[in-house]
Coordinates of C-alpha atoms in Angstrom, one line a residue:
X633 CA -5.9 12.2 -19.1
X634 CA -8.6 10.1 -17.3
X635 CA -9.3 11.2 -13.8
X636 CA -12.2 10.5 -11.5
X637 CA -11.1 13.4 -9.3
X638 CA -11.2 15.9 -12.1
X639 CA -14.6 14.6 -13.3
X640 CA -16.2 14.9 -9.9
X641 CA -14.6 18.3 -9.3
X642 CA -16.1 19.6 -12.6
X643 CA -19.6 18.2 -11.6
X644 CA -19.4 19.9 -8.2
X645 CA -18.3 23.3 -9.7
X646 CA -21.0 23.2 -12.3
X647 CA -23.6 22.2 -9.6
X648 CA -24.4 19.1 -11.6
X649 CA -24.2 17.3 -8.3
X650 CA -24.0 18.5 -4.7
X651 CA -21.2 17.4 -2.4
X652 CA -23.7 16.2 0.2
X653 CA -25.5 13.9 -2.4
X654 CA -22.1 12.6 -3.6
X655 CA -21.0 11.8 -0.1
X656 CA -24.3 10.3 0.9
X657 CA -24.3 8.1 -2.2
X658 CA -20.9 6.7 -1.4
X659 CA -21.8 6.2 2.3
X660 CA -24.9 4.2 1.2
X661 CA -22.7 2.0 -1.1
X662 CA -20.3 1.4 1.8
X663 CA -23.1 0.5 4.2
X664 CA -24.7 -2.0 1.7
X665 CA -21.4 -3.6 0.5
X666 CA -20.9 -7.3 1.1
X667 CA -17.1 -7.3 0.6
X668 CA -16.2 -6.7 4.3
X669 CA -14.3 -3.5 3.4
X670 CA -15.6 -1.3 6.3
X671 CA -14.2 -1.2 9.8
X672 CA -16.0 2.1 10.7
X673 CA -17.9 4.8 8.8
X674 CA -17.0 8.4 9.3
X675 CA -20.5 9.5 8.2
X676 CA -21.1 12.4 10.6
X677 CA -17.7 14.0 9.8
X678 CA -18.1 13.4 6.1
X679 CA -21.6 14.9 5.8
X680 CA -20.6 17.9 7.9
X681 CA -17.6 18.6 5.6
X682 CA -19.7 18.0 2.5
X683 CA -22.2 20.7 3.7
X684 CA -19.4 23.2 4.1
X685 CA -18.3 22.5 0.5
X686 CA -21.8 23.0 -0.8
X687 CA -22.1 26.3 1.1
X688 CA -18.8 27.5 -0.5
X689 CA -20.1 26.6 -4.0
X690 CA -23.5 28.3 -3.4
X691 CA -21.7 31.4 -2.3
X692 CA -19.7 31.5 -5.6
X693 CA -16.4 30.7 -3.9
X694 CA -13.7 28.7 -5.7
X695 CA -13.0 25.2 -4.4
X696 CA -9.7 23.2 -4.8
X697 CA -9.3 20.2 -7.0
X698 CA -9.6 17.7 -4.0
X699 CA -12.2 19.7 -2.1
X700 CA -15.3 17.6 -1.7
X701 CA -13.7 14.5 -3.1
X702 CA -14.6 11.4 -1.0
X703 CA -11.8 9.0 0.0
X704 CA -11.1 6.0 2.2
X705 CA -8.4 5.4 4.8
X706 CA -6.8 2.1 5.7
X707 CA -7.5 1.5 9.4
X708 CA -3.8 1.9 10.4
X709 CA -3.8 5.7 10.1
X710 CA -4.6 8.0 13.0
X711 CA -7.5 10.4 12.4
X712 CA -8.3 12.4 15.5
X713 CA -11.5 11.3 17.3
X714 CA -12.1 8.2 15.1
X715 CA -11.6 4.5 15.9
X716 CA -8.2 3.3 14.7
X717 CA -8.3 -0.4 15.2
X718 CA -5.6 -1.9 12.9
X719 CA -8.3 -4.6 12.4
X720 CA -7.1 -6.0 15.7
X721 CA -8.9 -7.2 18.9
X722 CA -6.4 -5.4 21.0
X723 CA -7.3 -1.9 19.6
X724 CA -10.9 -2.5 18.6
X725 CA -12.1 0.3 20.8
X726 CA -9.1 2.6 20.5
X727 CA -9.7 6.2 19.4
X728 CA -7.0 8.4 17.8
X729 CA -5.9 11.5 19.7
X730 CA -4.2 13.1 16.7
X731 CA -4.2 12.8 12.8
X732 CA -1.5 11.4 10.6
X733 CA 0.5 13.9 8.6
X734 CA -0.5 12.4 5.2
X735 CA -4.2 12.3 6.1
X736 CA -4.1 15.9 7.5
X737 CA -2.6 17.2 4.2
X738 CA -5.6 15.6 2.4
X739 CA -8.0 17.1 4.9
X740 CA -6.3 20.5 4.5
X741 CA -6.9 20.2 0.7
X742 CA -10.6 19.6 1.3
X743 CA -10.8 15.9 0.6
X744 CA -13.6 14.1 2.6
X745 CA -12.8 10.9 4.6
X746 CA -15.6 8.4 4.4
X747 CA -14.4 5.2 6.0
X748 CA -11.6 3.4 7.9
X749 CA -11.0 0.4 5.8
X750 CA -10.5 -3.3 6.6
X751 CA -7.0 -4.7 6.4
X752 CA -4.8 -7.5 7.8
X753 CA -4.3 -6.9 11.5
X754 CA -1.3 -4.4 12.0
X755 CA -0.5 -5.0 8.3
X756 CA 0.4 -8.6 9.1
X757 CA -0.7 -10.6 6.0
X758 CA -1.0 -10.7 2.2
X759 CA -4.7 -11.5 1.9
X760 CA -6.8 -9.3 4.3
X761 CA -8.1 -12.4 6.1
X762 CA -6.2 -11.8 9.3
X763 CA -8.8 -9.3 10.7
X764 CA -11.5 -9.3 13.4
X765 CA -13.9 -7.8 10.8
X766 CA -14.0 -10.8 8.5
X767 CA -12.0 -11.5 5.3
X768 CA -12.1 -8.8 2.6
X769 CA -13.6 -10.3 -0.5
X770 CA -12.1 -9.6 -3.9
X771 CA -13.9 -7.0 -6.0
X772 CA -14.0 -9.2 -9.1
X773 CA -14.7 -12.6 -7.6
X774 CA -15.9 -12.6 -4.0
X775 CA -14.7 -16.2 -3.5
X776 CA -11.1 -15.0 -3.7
X777 CA -9.1 -12.9 -1.3
X778 CA -9.0 -9.1 -1.6
X779 CA -5.2 -9.1 -1.2
X780 CA -3.3 -7.5 1.6
X781 CA -2.7 -5.9 3.7
X782 CA -4.5 -3.0 2.1
X783 CA -7.3 -5.2 0.8
X784 CA -10.3 -3.1 1.9
X785 CA -8.7 0.0 0.4
X786 CA -8.2 -1.7 -3.0
X787 CA -11.6 -3.2 -3.1
X788 CA -13.4 0.1 -2.2
X789 CA -11.6 1.8 -5.1
X790 CA -12.3 -1.0 -7.5
X791 CA -16.1 -1.0 -6.6
X792 CA -16.2 2.9 -6.8
X793 CA -17.1 3.1 -3.1
X794 CA -14.3 5.6 -2.7
X795 CA -12.8 7.9 -5.3
X796 CA -9.3 7.0 -4.0
X797 CA -8.0 5.3 -0.8
X798 CA -4.8 5.6 1.2
X799 CA -3.1 2.3 1.8
X800 CA 0.1 1.4 3.5
X801 CA 2.9 -0.6 1.8
X802 CA 5.6 -2.4 3.8
X803 CA 6.5 -5.3 1.5
X804 CA 3.8 -5.0 -1.2
X805 CA 0.7 -4.2 0.8
X806 CA -0.6 -1.6 -1.7
X807 CA 0.8 -3.1 -4.9
X808 CA -0.4 -6.7 -4.5
X809 CA -4.1 -5.9 -3.6
X810 CA -4.2 -3.3 -6.4
X811 CA -3.1 -6.1 -8.8
X812 CA -5.7 -8.5 -7.4
X813 CA -8.5 -6.0 -7.8
X814 CA -7.3 -4.4 -11.1
X815 CA -6.7 -0.8 -9.9
X816 CA -3.6 1.4 -9.6
X817 CA -1.5 1.3 -6.5
X818 CA 1.7 3.3 -5.7
X819 CA 4.5 2.7 -3.2
X820 CA 6.4 5.9 -3.5
X821 CA 10.1 6.3 -2.8
X822 CA 10.7 5.7 0.9
X823 CA 10.6 9.0 2.7
X824 CA 8.6 10.9 0.1
X825 CA 5.5 10.9 2.3
X826 CA 5.6 11.2 6.1
X827 CA 4.9 8.1 8.1
X828 CA 3.9 10.1 11.2
X829 CA 0.5 8.8 12.4
X830 CA 0.8 5.5 10.6
X831 CA 0.9 2.5 12.9
X832 CA 4.4 1.1 12.5
X833 CA 4.9 -2.4 11.2
X834 CA 8.4 -2.4 9.8
X835 CA 9.7 1.2 10.1
X836 CA 12.5 0.9 7.6
X837 CA 10.1 -0.1 4.7
X838 CA 6.7 1.3 5.7
X839 CA 5.4 3.7 3.0
X840 CA 2.2 5.7 2.7
X841 CA 0.6 5.5 -0.8
X842 CA -2.5 6.1 -2.9
X843 CA -4.8 3.5 -4.6
X844 CA -7.0 4.9 -7.4
X845 CA -8.6 4.1 -10.8
X846 CA -6.2 6.2 -12.9
X847 CA -2.6 7.3 -13.1
X848 CA -3.7 10.9 -13.0
X849 CA -5.5 10.5 -9.7
X850 CA -2.4 8.8 -8.3
X851 CA -0.4 11.8 -9.4
X852 CA -2.8 14.3 -7.8
X853 CA -3.0 12.6 -4.5
X854 CA 0.8 11.9 -4.4
X855 CA 1.6 15.6 -4.8
X856 CA -0.7 16.6 -1.9
X857 CA 0.8 14.1 0.5
X858 CA 4.5 14.5 -0.4
X859 CA 7.0 16.6 1.5
X860 CA 9.3 16.9 4.4
X861 CA 7.9 16.5 7.9
X862 CA 9.8 17.5 11.1
X863 CA 8.0 14.7 12.9
X864 CA 9.5 12.1 10.5
X865 CA 13.2 12.4 10.0
X866 CA 13.3 10.0 7.1
X867 CA 11.3 12.4 4.9
X868 CA 12.7 14.6 2.2
X869 CA 11.5 17.6 0.1
X870 CA 10.3 16.6 -3.4
X871 CA 9.2 18.6 -6.5
X872 CA 5.6 18.6 -7.7
X873 CA 5.0 16.1 -10.5
X874 CA 3.2 17.9 -13.3
X875 CA 0.6 16.4 -15.6
X876 CA 2.6 17.4 -18.7
X877 CA 5.7 15.8 -17.4
X878 CA 4.2 12.3 -17.1
X879 CA 2.6 12.4 -20.6
X880 CA 6.0 12.2 -22.3
X881 CA 8.0 8.9 -21.9
X882 CA 10.6 9.7 -24.6
X883 CA 13.3 9.9 -21.9
X884 CA 12.9 6.2 -21.2
X885 CA 15.2 4.3 -23.5
X886 CA 15.9 1.0 -21.8
X887 CA 13.7 -1.4 -19.7
X888 CA 15.0 -4.3 -17.7
X889 CA 13.4 -7.3 -16.1
X890 CA 14.7 -10.0 -13.8
X891 CA 14.9 -13.3 -15.7
X892 CA 15.0 -15.3 -12.5
X893 CA 11.5 -14.0 -11.7
X894 CA 10.2 -15.2 -15.0
X895 CA 12.1 -18.5 -14.9
X896 CA 11.0 -19.3 -11.4
X897 CA 9.1 -22.5 -10.8
X898 CA 6.6 -20.5 -8.7
X899 CA 5.3 -18.3 -11.6
X900 CA 2.0 -19.5 -13.2
X901 CA 2.4 -20.3 -17.0
X902 CA -0.3 -17.7 -17.9
X903 CA 1.3 -14.8 -16.0
X904 CA 4.7 -15.7 -17.5
X905 CA 3.2 -15.9 -21.0
X906 CA 1.4 -12.6 -20.6
X907 CA 4.4 -10.8 -19.2
X908 CA 6.7 -11.9 -22.0
X909 CA 4.0 -10.8 -24.5
X910 CA 4.1 -7.4 -22.9
X911 CA 7.9 -7.3 -23.2
X912 CA 7.5 -8.0 -27.0
X913 CA 5.1 -5.1 -27.3
X914 CA 7.6 -2.8 -25.6
X915 CA 10.4 -3.9 -28.0
X916 CA 8.1 -3.3 -30.9
X917 CA 7.9 0.4 -29.9
X918 CA 11.7 0.7 -30.2
X919 CA 12.6 0.5 -26.5
X920 CA 15.6 -1.6 -25.7
X921 CA 14.8 -4.5 -23.2
X922 CA 17.5 -6.0 -21.1
X923 CA 17.5 -9.2 -19.0
X924 CA 18.9 -8.7 -15.5
X925 CA 20.3 -11.1 -13.0
X926 CA 19.1 -10.6 -9.5
X927 CA 18.7 -12.4 -6.1
X928 CA 16.5 -15.4 -6.1
X929 CA 13.0 -14.7 -4.9
X930 CA 13.3 -16.9 -1.8
X931 CA 16.4 -14.9 -0.7
X932 CA 14.4 -11.7 -1.1
X933 CA 11.5 -13.1 0.9
X934 CA 13.6 -14.5 3.7
X935 CA 15.6 -11.3 4.0
X936 CA 12.5 -9.1 4.1
X937 CA 10.6 -11.2 6.6
X938 CA 13.7 -11.5 8.9
X939 CA 13.9 -7.8 9.1
X940 CA 10.2 -7.1 9.1
X941 CA 9.5 -9.5 11.9
X942 CA 12.4 -8.1 14.0
X943 CA 11.0 -4.6 13.5
X944 CA 7.4 -5.5 14.3
X945 CA 8.5 -7.3 17.4
X946 CA 10.1 -4.1 18.6
X947 CA 7.3 -1.8 17.4
X948 CA 4.5 -3.9 19.0
X949 CA 6.3 -4.2 22.3
X950 CA 4.5 -1.0 23.4
X951 CA 1.1 -2.7 23.0
X952 CA 0.7 -4.6 26.4
X953 CA -2.6 -3.2 27.6
X954 CA -1.0 -0.6 29.8
X955 CA -1.4 2.6 27.8
X956 CA -3.3 1.5 24.6
X957 CA -6.1 -0.8 23.9
X958 CA -7.7 -3.7 25.8
X959 CA -6.3 -5.0 29.0
X960 CA -6.9 -8.4 30.7
X961 CA -5.9 -8.4 34.4
X962 CA -3.7 -11.2 35.6
X963 CA -2.3 -12.1 39.1
X964 CA 0.6 -9.7 38.6
X965 CA 1.9 -7.2 36.1
X966 CA 3.9 -9.7 34.1
X967 CA 0.9 -12.0 34.0
X968 CA -1.3 -9.1 32.8
X969 CA 1.1 -8.4 29.9
X970 CA 1.3 -12.1 29.0
X971 CA -2.4 -12.8 29.1
X972 CA -3.3 -9.5 27.3
X973 CA -0.9 -10.1 24.4
X974 CA -1.7 -13.8 24.1
X975 CA -5.5 -13.3 24.0
X976 CA -5.6 -10.1 22.0
X977 CA -3.0 -10.5 19.2
X978 CA -4.0 -12.6 16.2
X979 CA -2.1 -15.9 15.4
X980 CA -0.3 -14.2 12.6
X981 CA 0.8 -11.2 14.7
X982 CA 2.0 -13.6 17.4
X983 CA 3.9 -15.6 14.8
X984 CA 5.7 -12.5 13.6
X985 CA 6.4 -11.2 17.1
X986 CA 7.9 -14.6 18.2
X987 CA 9.9 -14.8 15.0
X988 CA 11.2 -11.3 15.4
X989 CA 12.2 -11.8 19.0
X990 CA 14.0 -15.0 18.0
X991 CA 16.1 -13.3 15.3
X992 CA 17.0 -10.5 17.7
X993 CA 17.9 -12.7 20.7
X994 CA 21.4 -13.3 21.9
X995 CA 23.1 -16.0 20.0
X996 CA 20.9 -15.5 16.9
X997 CA 21.1 -11.8 16.0
X998 CA 24.6 -12.2 14.6
X999 CA 23.8 -15.3 12.6
X1000 CA 20.4 -14.2 11.3
X1001 CA 19.5 -10.5 11.8
X1002 CA 22.9 -9.0 10.9
X1003 CA 23.2 -11.4 8.0
X1004 CA 19.8 -10.1 6.7
X1005 CA 21.0 -6.5 7.2
X1006 CA 24.1 -7.3 5.1
X1007 CA 21.9 -8.9 2.4
X1008 CA 19.7 -5.8 2.3
X1009 CA 22.8 -3.7 1.6
X1010 CA 23.8 -6.0 -1.2
X1011 CA 20.3 -5.8 -2.7
X1012 CA 20.4 -2.0 -2.6
X1013 CA 23.8 -2.0 -4.2
X1014 CA 22.6 -4.3 -7.0
X1015 CA 19.6 -2.0 -7.7
X1016 CA 22.0 0.9 -8.0
X1017 CA 24.1 -1.1 -10.6
X1018 CA 21.0 -2.1 -12.5
X1019 CA 19.7 1.5 -12.8
X1020 CA 23.0 2.4 -14.3
X1021 CA 22.0 0.1 -17.2
X1022 CA 18.2 0.6 -17.4
X1023 CA 15.7 3.4 -16.8
X1024 CA 12.8 1.2 -15.6
X1025 CA 12.5 -2.3 -14.2
X1026 CA 9.3 -4.2 -15.1
X1027 CA 8.0 -7.2 -13.3
X1028 CA 4.8 -9.2 -12.6
X1029 CA 3.2 -8.1 -9.3
X1030 CA 2.6 -11.6 -8.1
X1031 CA 3.7 -15.1 -9.3
X1032 CA 0.2 -16.4 -9.2
X1033 CA -3.5 -15.4 -9.2
X1034 CA -5.4 -14.6 -6.0
X1035 CA -6.0 -17.6 -3.8
X1036 CA -9.5 -18.6 -2.5
X1037 CA -10.5 -17.3 0.9
X1038 CA -9.2 -19.6 3.6
X1039 CA -6.2 -21.0 1.6
X1040 CA -3.7 -18.5 2.9
X1041 CA -4.7 -18.9 6.6
X1042 CA -4.0 -22.7 6.2
X1043 CA -0.6 -22.1 4.6
X1044 CA 1.3 -19.1 6.0
X1045 CA 4.4 -20.0 4.0
X1046 CA 2.5 -19.8 0.7
X1047 CA 1.2 -16.4 1.8
X1048 CA 4.8 -15.1 2.5
X1049 CA 5.9 -16.4 -0.9
X1050 CA 3.1 -14.5 -2.7
X1051 CA 5.2 -11.4 -1.8
X1052 CA 8.2 -12.7 -3.8
X1053 CA 8.1 -10.0 -6.5
X1054 CA 7.3 -7.0 -4.3
X1055 CA 9.5 -7.2 -1.2
X1056 CA 12.8 -6.6 -3.0
X1057 CA 11.7 -3.2 -4.2
X1058 CA 10.7 -2.4 -0.6
X1059 CA 14.1 -3.3 0.7
X1060 CA 15.6 -1.0 -2.0
X1061 CA 13.4 1.9 -1.0
X1062 CA 12.3 2.3 -4.6
X1063 CA 9.2 3.9 -6.1
X1064 CA 7.0 1.1 -7.6
X1065 CA 3.5 1.3 -9.2
X1066 CA 1.0 -1.5 -10.0
X1067 CA -1.0 -1.0 -13.1
X1068 CA -4.0 -3.3 -13.9
X1069 CA -2.7 -4.4 -17.3
X1070 CA -0.2 -6.9 -18.8
X1071 CA -1.0 -9.9 -16.7
X1072 CA -3.9 -11.2 -14.7
X1073 CA -2.6 -9.5 -11.6
X1074 CA -1.1 -6.5 -13.3
X1075 CA 2.4 -5.2 -13.9
X1076 CA 4.8 -3.6 -11.5
X1077 CA 6.8 -0.5 -12.7
X1078 CA 9.9 0.5 -10.7
X1079 CA 12.5 3.3 -11.1
X1080 CA 15.5 4.4 -9.1
X1081 CA 15.1 6.3 -5.8
X1082 CA 13.3 9.6 -6.1
X1083 CA 12.2 9.0 -9.7
X1084 CA 8.5 8.6 -9.0
X1085 CA 7.8 10.8 -12.0
X1086 CA 9.5 8.3 -14.3
X1087 CA 7.3 5.5 -12.9
X1088 CA 4.2 7.5 -13.8
X1089 CA 5.6 8.4 -17.2
X1090 CA 6.1 4.7 -18.2
X1091 CA 2.7 3.8 -16.7
X1092 CA 1.1 6.2 -19.2
X1093 CA 3.2 4.7 -22.0
X1094 CA 2.1 1.2 -21.1
X1095 CA -1.5 2.3 -20.9
X1096 CA -1.3 3.4 -24.5
X1097 CA 0.2 0.2 -25.9
X1098 CA -1.5 -2.5 -23.9

């Protein structure tokens, strides 16, 4: 099975390349890149770790599969002693005092962090334009957006600047940029990987996940990061996913797709045509395909954004210039809070905070917020019913191709609607993988909760037939 991680591991073990040379080569590419993917380079740390790997190899010691493998980190994860800015003006000089659990597990496995990667500020966006470091440019066409909010992570993997990167997915922020840049991106089952040390956007849907060039690399990284964490009570123990277990898709008998996604006026004719052609190829392999009824895309988007804005308003209330980040003094304490937040939050972040406070306010919470909570329960129930009938749900990642840089900033509503096919699976807490095949922006493979292995199985099947 194709794997950049395994290839580099073999080259390191055989001394075909040195870890220091490998890391320096990637750092040089990141320094020279013109896609605005870098918030800060971790060059000193990376080269020091690489030297230790080279010493182990020279001494004849065994190294682990991830040991010496360079990777990138979306700039919303804490890594002790590094700048963790969330691509925001408020935190542009903030340094982490601890390391996120998921990242620590990769460090413990010997992986080498190279870069904190550009993204939409606090994860607020679907294009990676809402950032103080400049819009991330698409890996294939730099006139187009890189996708968001994990745009820098997806572009770095697509351009081979990193072997894999760790993104964050709240409503599609790994899957959509993976589709835009033709790489693999996984949102695992909610709770499979600890969120401790990830800056919270919407806590009930935030997920840690890998972006890579192959399914096998996704599997390797997922296994390392998974597991229960006492510092995140939503986490659960999960079994290791074996390479052999995802090479056999014979257990998958029925695939479903939501016909209202395909019949939507928002979907581009080409993506619709390509998706239906993929469905025909699946049928030709003897797998039953079933049309499913589901909530309209606009209901999914409005439900998701109601809840996400409410949660982000709550989560970002701690950022007032008192304990974290920049501070602008006013005439009194209330003035200081107001000026700091007004000046230092981006327009999109302020839009979401104001919207969130509105739906949580007295007189509106019953009518809007609790209604959205009720709809979320209905969506989750409907997913459970669907997975009694099908093993896998297949869908386009996005209804349209990536927009040009600048378009999304001028039309926030269009940016929200670009998440129409991803947010529902986030509300359902389901494992979902983008693969760079089937349509111009890829295909999205979803299974029932805790069936991440089945998602990877079907991805390998599609790789073989598409």
